[in-house]
mmCIF file of C-alpha atoms in Angstrom:
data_model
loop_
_atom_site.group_PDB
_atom_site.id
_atom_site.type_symbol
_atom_site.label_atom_id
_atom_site.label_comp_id
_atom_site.label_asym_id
_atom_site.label_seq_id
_atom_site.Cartn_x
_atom_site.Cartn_y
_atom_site.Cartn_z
ATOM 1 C CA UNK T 1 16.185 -15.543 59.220
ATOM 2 C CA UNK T 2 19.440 -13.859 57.613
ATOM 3 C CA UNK T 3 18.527 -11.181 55.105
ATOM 4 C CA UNK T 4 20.759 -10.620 52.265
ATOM 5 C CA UNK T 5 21.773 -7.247 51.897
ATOM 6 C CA UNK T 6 21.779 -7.275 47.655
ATOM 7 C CA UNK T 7 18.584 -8.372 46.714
ATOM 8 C CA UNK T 8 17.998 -9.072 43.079
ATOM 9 C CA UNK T 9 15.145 -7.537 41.403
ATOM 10 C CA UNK T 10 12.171 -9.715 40.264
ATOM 11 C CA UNK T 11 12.903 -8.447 36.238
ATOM 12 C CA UNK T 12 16.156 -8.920 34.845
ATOM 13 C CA UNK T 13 16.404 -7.729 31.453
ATOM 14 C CA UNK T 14 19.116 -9.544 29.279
ATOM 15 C CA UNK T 15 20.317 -7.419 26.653
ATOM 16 C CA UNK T 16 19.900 -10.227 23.678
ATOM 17 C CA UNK T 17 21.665 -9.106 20.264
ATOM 18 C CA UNK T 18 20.107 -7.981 17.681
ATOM 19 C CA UNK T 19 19.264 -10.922 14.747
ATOM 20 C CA UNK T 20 19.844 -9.116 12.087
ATOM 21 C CA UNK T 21 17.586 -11.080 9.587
ATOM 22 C CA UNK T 22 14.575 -9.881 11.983
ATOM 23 C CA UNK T 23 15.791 -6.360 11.044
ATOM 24 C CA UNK T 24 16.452 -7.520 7.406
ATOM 25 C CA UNK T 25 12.866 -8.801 7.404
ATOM 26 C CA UNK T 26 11.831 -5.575 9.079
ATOM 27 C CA UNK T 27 12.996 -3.429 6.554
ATOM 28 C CA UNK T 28 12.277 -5.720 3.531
ATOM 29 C CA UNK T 29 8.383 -5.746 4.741
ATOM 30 C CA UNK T 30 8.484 -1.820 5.292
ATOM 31 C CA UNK T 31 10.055 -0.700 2.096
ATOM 32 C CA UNK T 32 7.729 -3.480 0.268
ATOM 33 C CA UNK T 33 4.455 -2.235 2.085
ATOM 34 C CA UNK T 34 5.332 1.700 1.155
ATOM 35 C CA UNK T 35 5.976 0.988 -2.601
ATOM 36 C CA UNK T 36 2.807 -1.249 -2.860
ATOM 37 C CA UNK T 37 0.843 1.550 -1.122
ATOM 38 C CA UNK T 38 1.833 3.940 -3.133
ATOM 39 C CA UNK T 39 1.423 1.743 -6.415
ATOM 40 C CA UNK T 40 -1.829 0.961 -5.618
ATOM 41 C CA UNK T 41 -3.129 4.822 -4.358
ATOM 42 C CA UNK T 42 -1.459 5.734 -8.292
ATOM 43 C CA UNK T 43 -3.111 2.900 -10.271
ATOM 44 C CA UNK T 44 -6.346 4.477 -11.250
ATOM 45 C CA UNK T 45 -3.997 7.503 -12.700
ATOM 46 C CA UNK T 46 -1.733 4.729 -14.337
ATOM 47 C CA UNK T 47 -4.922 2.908 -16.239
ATOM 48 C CA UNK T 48 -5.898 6.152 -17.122
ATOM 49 C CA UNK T 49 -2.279 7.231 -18.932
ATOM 50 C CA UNK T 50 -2.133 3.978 -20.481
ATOM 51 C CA UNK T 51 -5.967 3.331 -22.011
ATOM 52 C CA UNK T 52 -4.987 7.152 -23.382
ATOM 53 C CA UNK T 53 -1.967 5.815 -24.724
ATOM 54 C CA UNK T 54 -2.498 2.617 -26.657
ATOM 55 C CA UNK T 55 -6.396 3.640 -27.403
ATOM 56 C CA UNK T 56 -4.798 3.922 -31.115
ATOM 57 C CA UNK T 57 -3.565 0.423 -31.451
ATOM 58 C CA UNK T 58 -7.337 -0.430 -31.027
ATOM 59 C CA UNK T 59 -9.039 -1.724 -33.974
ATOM 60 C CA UNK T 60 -12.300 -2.750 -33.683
ATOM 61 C CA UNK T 61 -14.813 -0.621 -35.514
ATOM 62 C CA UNK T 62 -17.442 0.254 -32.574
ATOM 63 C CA UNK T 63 -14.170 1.473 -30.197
ATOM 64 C CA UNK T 64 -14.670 5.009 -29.567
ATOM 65 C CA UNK T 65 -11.788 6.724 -28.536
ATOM 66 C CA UNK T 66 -10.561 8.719 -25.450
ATOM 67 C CA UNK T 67 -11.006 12.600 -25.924
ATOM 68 C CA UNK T 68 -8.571 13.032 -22.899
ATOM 69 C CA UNK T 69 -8.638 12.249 -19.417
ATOM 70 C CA UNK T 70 -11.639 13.824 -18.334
ATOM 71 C CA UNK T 71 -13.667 11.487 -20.987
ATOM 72 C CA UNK T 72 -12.021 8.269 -19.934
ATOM 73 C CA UNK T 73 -12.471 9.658 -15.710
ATOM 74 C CA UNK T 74 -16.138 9.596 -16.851
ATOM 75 C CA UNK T 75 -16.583 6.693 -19.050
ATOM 76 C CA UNK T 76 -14.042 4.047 -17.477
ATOM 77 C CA UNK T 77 -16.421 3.312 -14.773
ATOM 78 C CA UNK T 78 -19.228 3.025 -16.735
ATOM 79 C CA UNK T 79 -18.107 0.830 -19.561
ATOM 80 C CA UNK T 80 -15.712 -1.454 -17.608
ATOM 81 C CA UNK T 81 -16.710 -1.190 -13.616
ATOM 82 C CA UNK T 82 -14.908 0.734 -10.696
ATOM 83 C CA UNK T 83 -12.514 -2.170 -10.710
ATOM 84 C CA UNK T 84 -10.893 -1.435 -13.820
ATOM 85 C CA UNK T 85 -8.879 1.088 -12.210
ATOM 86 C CA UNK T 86 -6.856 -1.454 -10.518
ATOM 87 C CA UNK T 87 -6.641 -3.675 -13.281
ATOM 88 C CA UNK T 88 -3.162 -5.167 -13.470
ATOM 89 C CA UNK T 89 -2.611 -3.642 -9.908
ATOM 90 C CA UNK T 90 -1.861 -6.863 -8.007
ATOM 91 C CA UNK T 91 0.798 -8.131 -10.787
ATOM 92 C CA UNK T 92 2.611 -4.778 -10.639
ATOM 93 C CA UNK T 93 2.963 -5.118 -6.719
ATOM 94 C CA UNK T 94 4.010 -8.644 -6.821
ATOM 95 C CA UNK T 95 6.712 -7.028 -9.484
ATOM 96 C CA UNK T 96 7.818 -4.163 -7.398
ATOM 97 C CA UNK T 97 7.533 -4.957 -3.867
ATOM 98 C CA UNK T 98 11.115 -6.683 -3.550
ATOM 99 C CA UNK T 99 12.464 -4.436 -5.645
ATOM 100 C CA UNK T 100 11.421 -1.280 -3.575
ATOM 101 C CA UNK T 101 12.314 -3.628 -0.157
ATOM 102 C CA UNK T 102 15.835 -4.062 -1.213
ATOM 103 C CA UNK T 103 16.201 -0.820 -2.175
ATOM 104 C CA UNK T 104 15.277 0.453 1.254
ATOM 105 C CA UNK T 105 17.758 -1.501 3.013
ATOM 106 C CA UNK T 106 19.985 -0.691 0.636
ATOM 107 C CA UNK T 107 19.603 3.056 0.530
ATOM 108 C CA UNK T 108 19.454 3.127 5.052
ATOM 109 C CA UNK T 109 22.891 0.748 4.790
ATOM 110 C CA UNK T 110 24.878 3.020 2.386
ATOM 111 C CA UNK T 111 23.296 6.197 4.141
ATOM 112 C CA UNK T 112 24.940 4.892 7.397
ATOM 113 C CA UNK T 113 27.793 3.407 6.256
ATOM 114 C CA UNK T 114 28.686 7.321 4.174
ATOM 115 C CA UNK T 115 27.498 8.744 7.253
ATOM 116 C CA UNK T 116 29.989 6.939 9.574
ATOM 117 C CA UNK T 117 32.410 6.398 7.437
ATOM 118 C CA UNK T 118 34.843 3.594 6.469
ATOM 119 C CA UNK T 119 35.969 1.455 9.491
ATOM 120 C CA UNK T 120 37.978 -1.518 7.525
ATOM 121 C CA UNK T 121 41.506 -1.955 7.038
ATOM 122 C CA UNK T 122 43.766 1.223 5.641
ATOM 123 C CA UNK T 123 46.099 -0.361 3.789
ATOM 124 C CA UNK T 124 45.668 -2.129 0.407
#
């Protein structure tokens, strides 16, 4: 029996690179997620401001308008459900969630590239 004197170990970790449409993806889905989390937390708030602000452009004769916020708080649920608050919710994610994505990687690409600076040619 000969024994080797350099024995390999049993894991070997390859350093793969990096594919950056994973991170692209990454990003995307994080910036996405955050925007559509936060659109979603403010849509009760958002029905609110805008049943307050187009209650005027109602015409029917048995509408009785919003005294302010507190009034529609109360009276949203009970006239139109729980639900209502996030009526028009799913739309406005479907409508902002790219956006908000591509800003991300946008905003972490430019913040790197002003923090490292410049590394292209010098001369015009």
């Amino acid at each position: 029996m000969a024994s080797s004197s350099s024995t390999k170990p049993d894991h070997v970790h390859v350093h793969t690179p990096r594919n950056p449409l994973h991170d692209f993806g990454k990003q995307l889905a994080a910036g996405g997620g955050a925007s559509a989390t936060a659109k979603t937390i403010m849509a009760p708030f958002e029905r609110i401001r805008i049943l307050l602000q187009n209650q005027n452009m109602i015409s029917e004769k048995n509408y009785v308008k919003y005294k302010g916020p507190i009034d529609a708080i109360c009276r949203i649920p009970k006239e139109q459900g729980v639900a209502s608050y996030w009526r028009g919710n799913l739309a406005n994610c479907v409508r902002i969630m790219p956006t908000y994505g591509i800003r991300f990687i946008l905003f972490d690409h430019f913040q790197k590239l002003c923090g490292n600076g410049y590394q292209g040619s010098s001369s015009l």
